[in-house]
XYZ file of N, CA and C in Angstrom:
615
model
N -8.344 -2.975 -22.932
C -6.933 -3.199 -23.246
C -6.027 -2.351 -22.359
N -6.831 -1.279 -22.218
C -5.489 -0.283 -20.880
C -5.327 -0.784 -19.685
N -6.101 -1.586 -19.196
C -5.928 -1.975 -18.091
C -4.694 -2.872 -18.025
N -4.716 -3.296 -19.117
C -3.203 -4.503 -19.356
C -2.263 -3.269 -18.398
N -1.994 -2.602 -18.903
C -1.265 -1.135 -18.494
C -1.050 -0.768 -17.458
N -2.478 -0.607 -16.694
C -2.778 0.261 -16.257
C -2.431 -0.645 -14.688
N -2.921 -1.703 -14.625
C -3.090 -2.308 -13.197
C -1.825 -2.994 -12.697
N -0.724 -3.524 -13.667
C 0.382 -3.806 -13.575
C 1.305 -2.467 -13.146
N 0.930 -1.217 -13.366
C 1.625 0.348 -13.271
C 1.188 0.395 -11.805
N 0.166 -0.032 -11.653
C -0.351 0.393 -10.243
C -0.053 -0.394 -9.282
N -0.347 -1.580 -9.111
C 0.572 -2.174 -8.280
C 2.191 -2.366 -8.035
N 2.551 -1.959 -9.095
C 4.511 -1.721 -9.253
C 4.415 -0.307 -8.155
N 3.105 -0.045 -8.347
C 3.530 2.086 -7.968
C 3.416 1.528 -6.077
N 2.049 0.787 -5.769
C 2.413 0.363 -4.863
C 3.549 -0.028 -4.005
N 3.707 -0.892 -4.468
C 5.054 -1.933 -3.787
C 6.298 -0.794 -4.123
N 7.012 0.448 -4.453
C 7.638 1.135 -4.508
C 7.053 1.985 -3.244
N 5.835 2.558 -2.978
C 5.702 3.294 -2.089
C 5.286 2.602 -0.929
N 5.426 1.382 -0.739
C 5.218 0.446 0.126
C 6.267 0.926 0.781
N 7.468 -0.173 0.253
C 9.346 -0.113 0.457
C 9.547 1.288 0.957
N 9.133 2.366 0.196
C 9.400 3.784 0.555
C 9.130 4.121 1.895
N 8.518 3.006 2.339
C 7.558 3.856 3.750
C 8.485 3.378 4.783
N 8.833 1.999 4.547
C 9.669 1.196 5.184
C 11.030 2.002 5.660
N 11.490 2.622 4.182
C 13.015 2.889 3.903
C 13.293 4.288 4.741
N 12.084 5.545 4.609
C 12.046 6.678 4.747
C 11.761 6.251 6.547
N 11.147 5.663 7.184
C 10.858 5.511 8.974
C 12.063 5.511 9.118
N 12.941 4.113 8.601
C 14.294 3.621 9.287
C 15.602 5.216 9.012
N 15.177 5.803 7.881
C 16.075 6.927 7.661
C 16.014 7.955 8.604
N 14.624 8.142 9.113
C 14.679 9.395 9.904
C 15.053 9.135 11.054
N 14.833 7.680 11.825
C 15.173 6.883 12.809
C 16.645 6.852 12.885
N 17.238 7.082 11.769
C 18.862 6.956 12.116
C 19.849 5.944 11.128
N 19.044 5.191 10.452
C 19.288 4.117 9.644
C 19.725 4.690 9.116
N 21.500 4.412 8.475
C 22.123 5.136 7.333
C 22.565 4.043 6.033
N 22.252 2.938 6.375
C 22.598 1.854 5.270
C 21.165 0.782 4.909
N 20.502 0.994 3.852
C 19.502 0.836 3.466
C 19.058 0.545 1.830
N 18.721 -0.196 1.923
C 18.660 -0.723 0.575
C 17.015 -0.867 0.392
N 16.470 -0.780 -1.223
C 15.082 -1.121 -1.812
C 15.522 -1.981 -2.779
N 14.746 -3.005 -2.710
C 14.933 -4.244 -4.024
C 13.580 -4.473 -4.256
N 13.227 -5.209 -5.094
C 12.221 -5.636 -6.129
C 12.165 -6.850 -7.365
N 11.531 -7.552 -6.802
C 11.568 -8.469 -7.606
C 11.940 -8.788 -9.133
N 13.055 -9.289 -9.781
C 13.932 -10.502 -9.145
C 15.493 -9.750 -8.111
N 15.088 -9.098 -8.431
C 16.138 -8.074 -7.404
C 17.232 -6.633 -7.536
N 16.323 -5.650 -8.585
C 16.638 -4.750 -8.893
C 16.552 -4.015 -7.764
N 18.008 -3.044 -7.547
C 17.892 -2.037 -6.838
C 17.411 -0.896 -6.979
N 16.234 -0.220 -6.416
C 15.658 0.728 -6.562
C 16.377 1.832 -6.141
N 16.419 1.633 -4.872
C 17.324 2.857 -3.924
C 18.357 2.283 -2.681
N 19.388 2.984 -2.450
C 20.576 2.312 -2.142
C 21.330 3.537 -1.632
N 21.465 3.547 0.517
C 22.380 4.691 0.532
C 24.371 3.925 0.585
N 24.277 3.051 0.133
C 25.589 2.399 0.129
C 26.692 2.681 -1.226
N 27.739 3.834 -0.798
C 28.648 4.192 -2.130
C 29.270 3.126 -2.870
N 29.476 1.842 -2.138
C 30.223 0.704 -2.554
C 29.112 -0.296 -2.639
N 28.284 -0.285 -4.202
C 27.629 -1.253 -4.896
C 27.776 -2.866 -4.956
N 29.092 -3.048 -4.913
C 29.718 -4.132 -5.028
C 29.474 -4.930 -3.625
N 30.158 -4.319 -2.623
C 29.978 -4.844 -0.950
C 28.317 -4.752 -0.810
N 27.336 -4.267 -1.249
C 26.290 -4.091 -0.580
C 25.633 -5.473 -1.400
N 26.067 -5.624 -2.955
C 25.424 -7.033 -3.493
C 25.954 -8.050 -2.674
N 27.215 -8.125 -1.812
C 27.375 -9.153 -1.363
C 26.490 -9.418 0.032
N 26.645 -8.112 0.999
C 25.645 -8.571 2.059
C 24.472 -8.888 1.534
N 23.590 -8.645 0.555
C 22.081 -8.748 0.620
C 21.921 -10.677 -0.073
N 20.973 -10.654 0.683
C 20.274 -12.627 0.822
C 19.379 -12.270 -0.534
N 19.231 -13.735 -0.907
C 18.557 -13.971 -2.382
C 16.735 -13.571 -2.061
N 16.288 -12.889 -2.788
C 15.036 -12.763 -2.647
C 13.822 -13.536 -2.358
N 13.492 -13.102 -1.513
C 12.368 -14.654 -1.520
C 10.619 -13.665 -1.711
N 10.519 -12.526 -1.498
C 9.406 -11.846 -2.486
C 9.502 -11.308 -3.309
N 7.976 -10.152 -3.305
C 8.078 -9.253 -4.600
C 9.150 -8.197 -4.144
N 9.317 -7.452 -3.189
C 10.257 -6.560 -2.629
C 10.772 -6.953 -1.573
N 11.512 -5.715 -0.930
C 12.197 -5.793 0.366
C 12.723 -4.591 0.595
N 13.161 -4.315 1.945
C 13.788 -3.024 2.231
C 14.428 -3.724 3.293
N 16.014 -3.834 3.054
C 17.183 -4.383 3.917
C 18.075 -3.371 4.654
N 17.702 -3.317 5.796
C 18.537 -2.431 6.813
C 19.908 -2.914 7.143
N 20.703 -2.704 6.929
C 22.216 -3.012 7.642
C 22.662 -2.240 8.730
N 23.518 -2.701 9.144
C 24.536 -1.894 10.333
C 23.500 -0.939 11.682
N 22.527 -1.811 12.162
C 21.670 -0.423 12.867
C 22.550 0.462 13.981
N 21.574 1.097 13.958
C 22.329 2.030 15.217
C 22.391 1.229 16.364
N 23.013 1.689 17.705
C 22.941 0.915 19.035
C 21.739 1.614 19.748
N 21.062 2.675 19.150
C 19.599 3.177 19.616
C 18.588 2.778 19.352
N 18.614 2.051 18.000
C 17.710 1.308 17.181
C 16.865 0.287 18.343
N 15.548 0.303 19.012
C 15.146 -0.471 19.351
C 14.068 -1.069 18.961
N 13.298 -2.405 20.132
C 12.438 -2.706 19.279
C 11.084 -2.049 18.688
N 10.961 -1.136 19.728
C 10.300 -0.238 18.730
C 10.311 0.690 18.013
N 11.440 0.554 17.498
C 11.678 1.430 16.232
C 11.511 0.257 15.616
N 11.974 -0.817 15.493
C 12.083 -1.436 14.691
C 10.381 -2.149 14.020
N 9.774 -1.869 15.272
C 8.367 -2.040 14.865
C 7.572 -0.924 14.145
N 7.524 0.256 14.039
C 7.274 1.254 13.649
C 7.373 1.852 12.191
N 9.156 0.846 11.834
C 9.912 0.841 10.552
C 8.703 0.007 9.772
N 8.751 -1.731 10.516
C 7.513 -2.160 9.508
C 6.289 -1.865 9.698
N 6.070 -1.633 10.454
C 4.320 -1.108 10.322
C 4.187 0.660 9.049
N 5.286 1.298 9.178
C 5.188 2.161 8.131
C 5.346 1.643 6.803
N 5.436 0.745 5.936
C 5.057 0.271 4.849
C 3.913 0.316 4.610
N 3.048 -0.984 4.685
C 1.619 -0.500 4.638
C 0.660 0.856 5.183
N 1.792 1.323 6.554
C 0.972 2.732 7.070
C 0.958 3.617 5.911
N 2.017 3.617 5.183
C 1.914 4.780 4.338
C 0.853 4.580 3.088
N 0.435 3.215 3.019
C -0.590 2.970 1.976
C -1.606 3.641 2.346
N -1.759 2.486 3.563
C -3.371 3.668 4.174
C -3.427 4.268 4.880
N -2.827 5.129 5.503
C -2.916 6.481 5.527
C -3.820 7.327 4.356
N -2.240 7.199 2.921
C -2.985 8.020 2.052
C -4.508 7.535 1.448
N -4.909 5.821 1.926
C -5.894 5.925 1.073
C -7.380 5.856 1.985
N -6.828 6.190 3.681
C -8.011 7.166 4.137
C -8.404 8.671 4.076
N -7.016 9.103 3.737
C -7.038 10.814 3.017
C -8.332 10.551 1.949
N -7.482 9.830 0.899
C -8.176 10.044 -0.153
C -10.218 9.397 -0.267
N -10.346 9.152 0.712
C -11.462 8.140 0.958
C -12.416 8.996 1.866
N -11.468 10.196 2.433
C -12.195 11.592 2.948
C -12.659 12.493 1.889
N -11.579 12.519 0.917
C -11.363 13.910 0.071
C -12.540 13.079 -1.001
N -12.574 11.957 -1.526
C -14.046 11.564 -2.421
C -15.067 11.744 -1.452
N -15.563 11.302 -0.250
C -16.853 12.003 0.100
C -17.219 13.090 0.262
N -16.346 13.444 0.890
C -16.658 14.901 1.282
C -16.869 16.261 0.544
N -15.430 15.606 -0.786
C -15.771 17.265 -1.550
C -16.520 16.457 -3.107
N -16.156 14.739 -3.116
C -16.895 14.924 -4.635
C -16.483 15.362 -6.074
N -14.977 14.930 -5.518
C -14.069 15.348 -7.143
C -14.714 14.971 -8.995
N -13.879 15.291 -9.089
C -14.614 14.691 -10.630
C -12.197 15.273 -11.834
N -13.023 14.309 -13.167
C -11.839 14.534 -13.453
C -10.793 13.657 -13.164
N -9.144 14.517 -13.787
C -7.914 13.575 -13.065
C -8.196 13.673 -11.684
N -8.646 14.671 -10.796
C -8.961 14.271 -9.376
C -9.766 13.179 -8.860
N -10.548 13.358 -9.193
C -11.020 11.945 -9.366
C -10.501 10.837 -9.108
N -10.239 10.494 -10.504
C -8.767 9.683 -10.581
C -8.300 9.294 -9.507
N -7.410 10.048 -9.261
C -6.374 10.285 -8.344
C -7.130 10.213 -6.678
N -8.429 10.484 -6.600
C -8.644 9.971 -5.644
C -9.145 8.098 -5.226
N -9.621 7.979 -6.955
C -10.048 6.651 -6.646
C -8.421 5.655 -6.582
N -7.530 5.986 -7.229
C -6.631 5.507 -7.027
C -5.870 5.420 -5.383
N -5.634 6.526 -5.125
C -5.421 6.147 -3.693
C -6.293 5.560 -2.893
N -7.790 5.414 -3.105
C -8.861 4.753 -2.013
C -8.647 3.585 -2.259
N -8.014 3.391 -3.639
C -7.499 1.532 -3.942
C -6.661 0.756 -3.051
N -5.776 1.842 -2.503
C -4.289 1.415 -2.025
C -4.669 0.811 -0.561
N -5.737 0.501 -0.055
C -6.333 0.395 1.268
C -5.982 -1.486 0.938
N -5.667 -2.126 -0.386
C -5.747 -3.259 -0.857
C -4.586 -3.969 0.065
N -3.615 -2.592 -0.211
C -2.077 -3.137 0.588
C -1.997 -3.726 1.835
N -2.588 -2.787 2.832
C -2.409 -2.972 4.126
C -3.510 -4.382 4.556
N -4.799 -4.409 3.652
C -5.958 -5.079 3.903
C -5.223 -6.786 3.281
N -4.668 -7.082 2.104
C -3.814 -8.324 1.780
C -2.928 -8.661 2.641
N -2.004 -7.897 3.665
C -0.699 -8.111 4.276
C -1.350 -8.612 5.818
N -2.534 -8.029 5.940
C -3.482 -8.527 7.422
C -4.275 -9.493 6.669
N -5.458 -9.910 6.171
C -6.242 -10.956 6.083
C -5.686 -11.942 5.301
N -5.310 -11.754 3.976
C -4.568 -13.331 3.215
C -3.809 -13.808 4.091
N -2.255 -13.708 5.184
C -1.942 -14.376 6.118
C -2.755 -14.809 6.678
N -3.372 -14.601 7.267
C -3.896 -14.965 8.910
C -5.656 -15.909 8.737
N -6.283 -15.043 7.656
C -7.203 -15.910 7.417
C -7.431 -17.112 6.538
N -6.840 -16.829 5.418
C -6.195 -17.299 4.018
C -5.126 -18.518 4.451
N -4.384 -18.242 4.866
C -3.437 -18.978 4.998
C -2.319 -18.623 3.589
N -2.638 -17.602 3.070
C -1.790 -17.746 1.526
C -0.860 -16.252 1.560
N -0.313 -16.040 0.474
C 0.696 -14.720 0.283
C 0.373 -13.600 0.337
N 0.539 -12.726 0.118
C 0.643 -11.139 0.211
C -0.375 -10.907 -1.261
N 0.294 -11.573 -2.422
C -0.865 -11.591 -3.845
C -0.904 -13.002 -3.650
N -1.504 -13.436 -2.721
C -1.820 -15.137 -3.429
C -1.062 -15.804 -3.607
N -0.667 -15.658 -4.921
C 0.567 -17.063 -5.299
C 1.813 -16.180 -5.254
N 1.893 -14.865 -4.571
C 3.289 -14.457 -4.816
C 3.487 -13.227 -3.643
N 4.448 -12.565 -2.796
C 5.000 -12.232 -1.911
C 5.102 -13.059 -0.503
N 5.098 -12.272 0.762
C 5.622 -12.785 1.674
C 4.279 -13.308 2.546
N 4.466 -13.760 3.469
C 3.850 -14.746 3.420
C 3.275 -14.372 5.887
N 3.863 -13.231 5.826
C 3.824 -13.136 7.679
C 2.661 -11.752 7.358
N 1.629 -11.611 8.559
C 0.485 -10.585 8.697
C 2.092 -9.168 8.956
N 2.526 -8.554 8.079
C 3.760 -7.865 8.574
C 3.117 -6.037 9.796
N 2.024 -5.470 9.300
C 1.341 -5.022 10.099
C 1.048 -5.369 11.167
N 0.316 -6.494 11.331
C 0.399 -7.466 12.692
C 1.391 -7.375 13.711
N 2.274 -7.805 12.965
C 3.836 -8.177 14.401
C 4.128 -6.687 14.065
N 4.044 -6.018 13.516
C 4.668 -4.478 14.215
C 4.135 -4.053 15.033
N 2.648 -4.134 14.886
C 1.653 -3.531 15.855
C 2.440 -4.436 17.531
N 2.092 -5.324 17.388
C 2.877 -6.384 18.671
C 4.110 -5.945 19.405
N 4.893 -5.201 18.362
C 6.467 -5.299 18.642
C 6.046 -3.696 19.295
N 5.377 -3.101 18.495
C 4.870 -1.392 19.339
C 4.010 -1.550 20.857
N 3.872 -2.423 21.063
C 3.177 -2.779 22.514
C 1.686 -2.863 21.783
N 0.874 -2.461 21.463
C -0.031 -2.516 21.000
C -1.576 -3.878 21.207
N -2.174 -3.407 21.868
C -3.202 -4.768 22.768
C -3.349 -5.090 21.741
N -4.141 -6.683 21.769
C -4.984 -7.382 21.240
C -6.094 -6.880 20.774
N -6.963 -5.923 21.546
C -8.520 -5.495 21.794
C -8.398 -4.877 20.260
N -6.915 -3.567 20.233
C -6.884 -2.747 19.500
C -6.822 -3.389 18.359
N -5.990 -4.308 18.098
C -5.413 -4.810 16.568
C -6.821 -5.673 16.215
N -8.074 -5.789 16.913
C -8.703 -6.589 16.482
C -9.689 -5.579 15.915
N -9.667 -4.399 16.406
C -10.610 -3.101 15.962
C -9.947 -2.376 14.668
N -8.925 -2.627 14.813
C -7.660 -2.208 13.093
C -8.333 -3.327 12.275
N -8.613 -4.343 12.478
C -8.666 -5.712 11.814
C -10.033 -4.941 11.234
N -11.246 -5.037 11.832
C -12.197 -4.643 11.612
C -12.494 -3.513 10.560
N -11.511 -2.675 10.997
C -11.612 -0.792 10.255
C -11.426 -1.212 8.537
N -10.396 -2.239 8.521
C -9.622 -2.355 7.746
C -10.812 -2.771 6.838
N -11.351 -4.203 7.102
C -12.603 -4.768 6.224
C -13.415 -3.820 5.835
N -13.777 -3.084 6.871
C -15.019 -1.984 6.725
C -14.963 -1.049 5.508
N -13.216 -0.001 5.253
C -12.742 0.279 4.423
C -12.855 -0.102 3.124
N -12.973 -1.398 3.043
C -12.610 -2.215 1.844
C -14.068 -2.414 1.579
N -15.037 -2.549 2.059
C -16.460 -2.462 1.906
C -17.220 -1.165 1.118
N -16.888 0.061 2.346
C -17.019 1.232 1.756
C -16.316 1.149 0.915
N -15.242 1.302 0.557
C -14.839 1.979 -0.693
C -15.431 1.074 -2.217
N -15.560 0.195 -2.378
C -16.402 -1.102 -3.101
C -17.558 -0.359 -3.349
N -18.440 -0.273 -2.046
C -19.754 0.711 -2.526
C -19.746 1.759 -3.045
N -19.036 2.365 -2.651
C -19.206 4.281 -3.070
C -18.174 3.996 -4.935
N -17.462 3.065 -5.056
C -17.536 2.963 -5.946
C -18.431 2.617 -7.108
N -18.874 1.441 -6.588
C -19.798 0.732 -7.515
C -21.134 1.766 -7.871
N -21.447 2.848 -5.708
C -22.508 3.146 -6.118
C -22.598 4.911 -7.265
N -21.479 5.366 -6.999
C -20.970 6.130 -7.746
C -21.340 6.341 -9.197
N -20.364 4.834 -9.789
C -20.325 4.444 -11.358
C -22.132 4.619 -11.685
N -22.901 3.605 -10.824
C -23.960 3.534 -11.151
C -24.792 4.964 -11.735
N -24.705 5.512 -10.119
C -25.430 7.041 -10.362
C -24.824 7.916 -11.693
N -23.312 7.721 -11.985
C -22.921 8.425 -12.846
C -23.558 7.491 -14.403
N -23.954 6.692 -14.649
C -24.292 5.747 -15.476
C -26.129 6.233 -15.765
N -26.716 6.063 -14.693
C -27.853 6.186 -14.702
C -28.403 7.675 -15.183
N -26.751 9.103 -14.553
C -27.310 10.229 -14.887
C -27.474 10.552 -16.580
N -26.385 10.441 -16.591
C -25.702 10.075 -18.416
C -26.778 9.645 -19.343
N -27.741 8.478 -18.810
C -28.532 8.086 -19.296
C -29.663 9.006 -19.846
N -29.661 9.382 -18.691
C -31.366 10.481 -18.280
C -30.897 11.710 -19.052
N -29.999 12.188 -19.332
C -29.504 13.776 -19.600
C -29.607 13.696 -21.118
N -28.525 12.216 -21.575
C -28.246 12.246 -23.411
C -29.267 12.602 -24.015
N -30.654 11.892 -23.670
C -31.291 12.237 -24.853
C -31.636 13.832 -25.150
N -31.870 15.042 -24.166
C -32.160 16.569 -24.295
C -31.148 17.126 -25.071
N -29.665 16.309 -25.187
C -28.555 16.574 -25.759
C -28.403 16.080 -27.290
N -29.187 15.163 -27.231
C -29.216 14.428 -29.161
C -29.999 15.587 -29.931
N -29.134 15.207 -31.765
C -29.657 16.026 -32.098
C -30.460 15.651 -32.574
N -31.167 16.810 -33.262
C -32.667 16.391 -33.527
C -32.495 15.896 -34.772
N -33.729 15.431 -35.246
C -34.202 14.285 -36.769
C -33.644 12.977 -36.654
């Protein structure tokens, strides 16, 4: 029953730190008018004092989010502008090759744990926004977001070869493999130890 909870919390947490990644590149880049929306089109974050003028520039939603840049700078180029979207999903996985270090290597246990399997999840983001386009032919979730490889054309718009984006392509699956195993094989071992230990722990009669 928590999962009702739990997986709807987590993907909302996503798609907020998605947008975030988006919003925070274009800010440091120079972007001073910037908006976060979310499906059906709540504003999350908004550097515009006049609420009113900013509902009028922004277009009707056509995903789950968005992060709408206005007014760019005259420095703003295209690769910034590629950099802006490729940091959305970068910031997914990024953190969820951190966290995909910090479970092998040290072996958390606990809310760490947790917290690490949760970020090794987030590898989902960047891995849906590259393969459902391009192989799929379908959305970002399937029957719902946008619908372009958005990693893809940033990588493109950053100069970025072919050779390379096809070895990202690759990393990406691989990721999503490992982390599947070390989960599954994880649960198991932790399942199997549990097993072997309870009974020295029951009480007696």
């Amino acid at each position: 029953m928590k999962w009702i909870v739990i997986v709807p919390l987590f993907l909302l947490s996503t798609i907020v730190l998605h947008e975030s990644g988006h919003a925070l590149t274009a800010y440091v880049l120079g972007v001073e008018n910037i908006s976060i929306r979310i499906w059906p089109g709540f504003t999350l974050f908004s550097t515009f004092s006049d609420y009113e003028y900013l509902m009028r520039l922004q277009s009707p939603m056509t995903g789950v989010a968005s992060t709408d840049l206005f007014f760019l700078p005259e420095t703003f180029s295209q690769m910034d502008g590629g950099l802006c979207m490729l940091m959305g999903s970068g910031v997914t996985f990024i953190i969820s090759l951190i966290c995909l270090f910090w479970y092998v290597v040290y072996r958390p246990s606990g809310k760490q744990q947790a917290c690490c399997i949760a970020g090794m999840l987030l590898v989902y983001d960047a891995f849906t926004y590259v393969i459902f386009p391009t192989v799929f032919g379908v959305r970002h979730l399937i029957v719902i977001g946008g619908n372009k490889p958005e990693p893809l054309i940033a990588l493109e718009y950053l100069g970025v070869e072919t050779m390379a984006i096809n070895v990202f392509i690759c990393w990406l699956i691989a990721q999503v493999v490992v982390t599947g195993w070390l989960l599954c094989f994880r649960t198991q071992n932790a399942g199997m130890v549990n097993n072997a230990v309870r009974p020295f722990f029951r009480a007696p009669g």
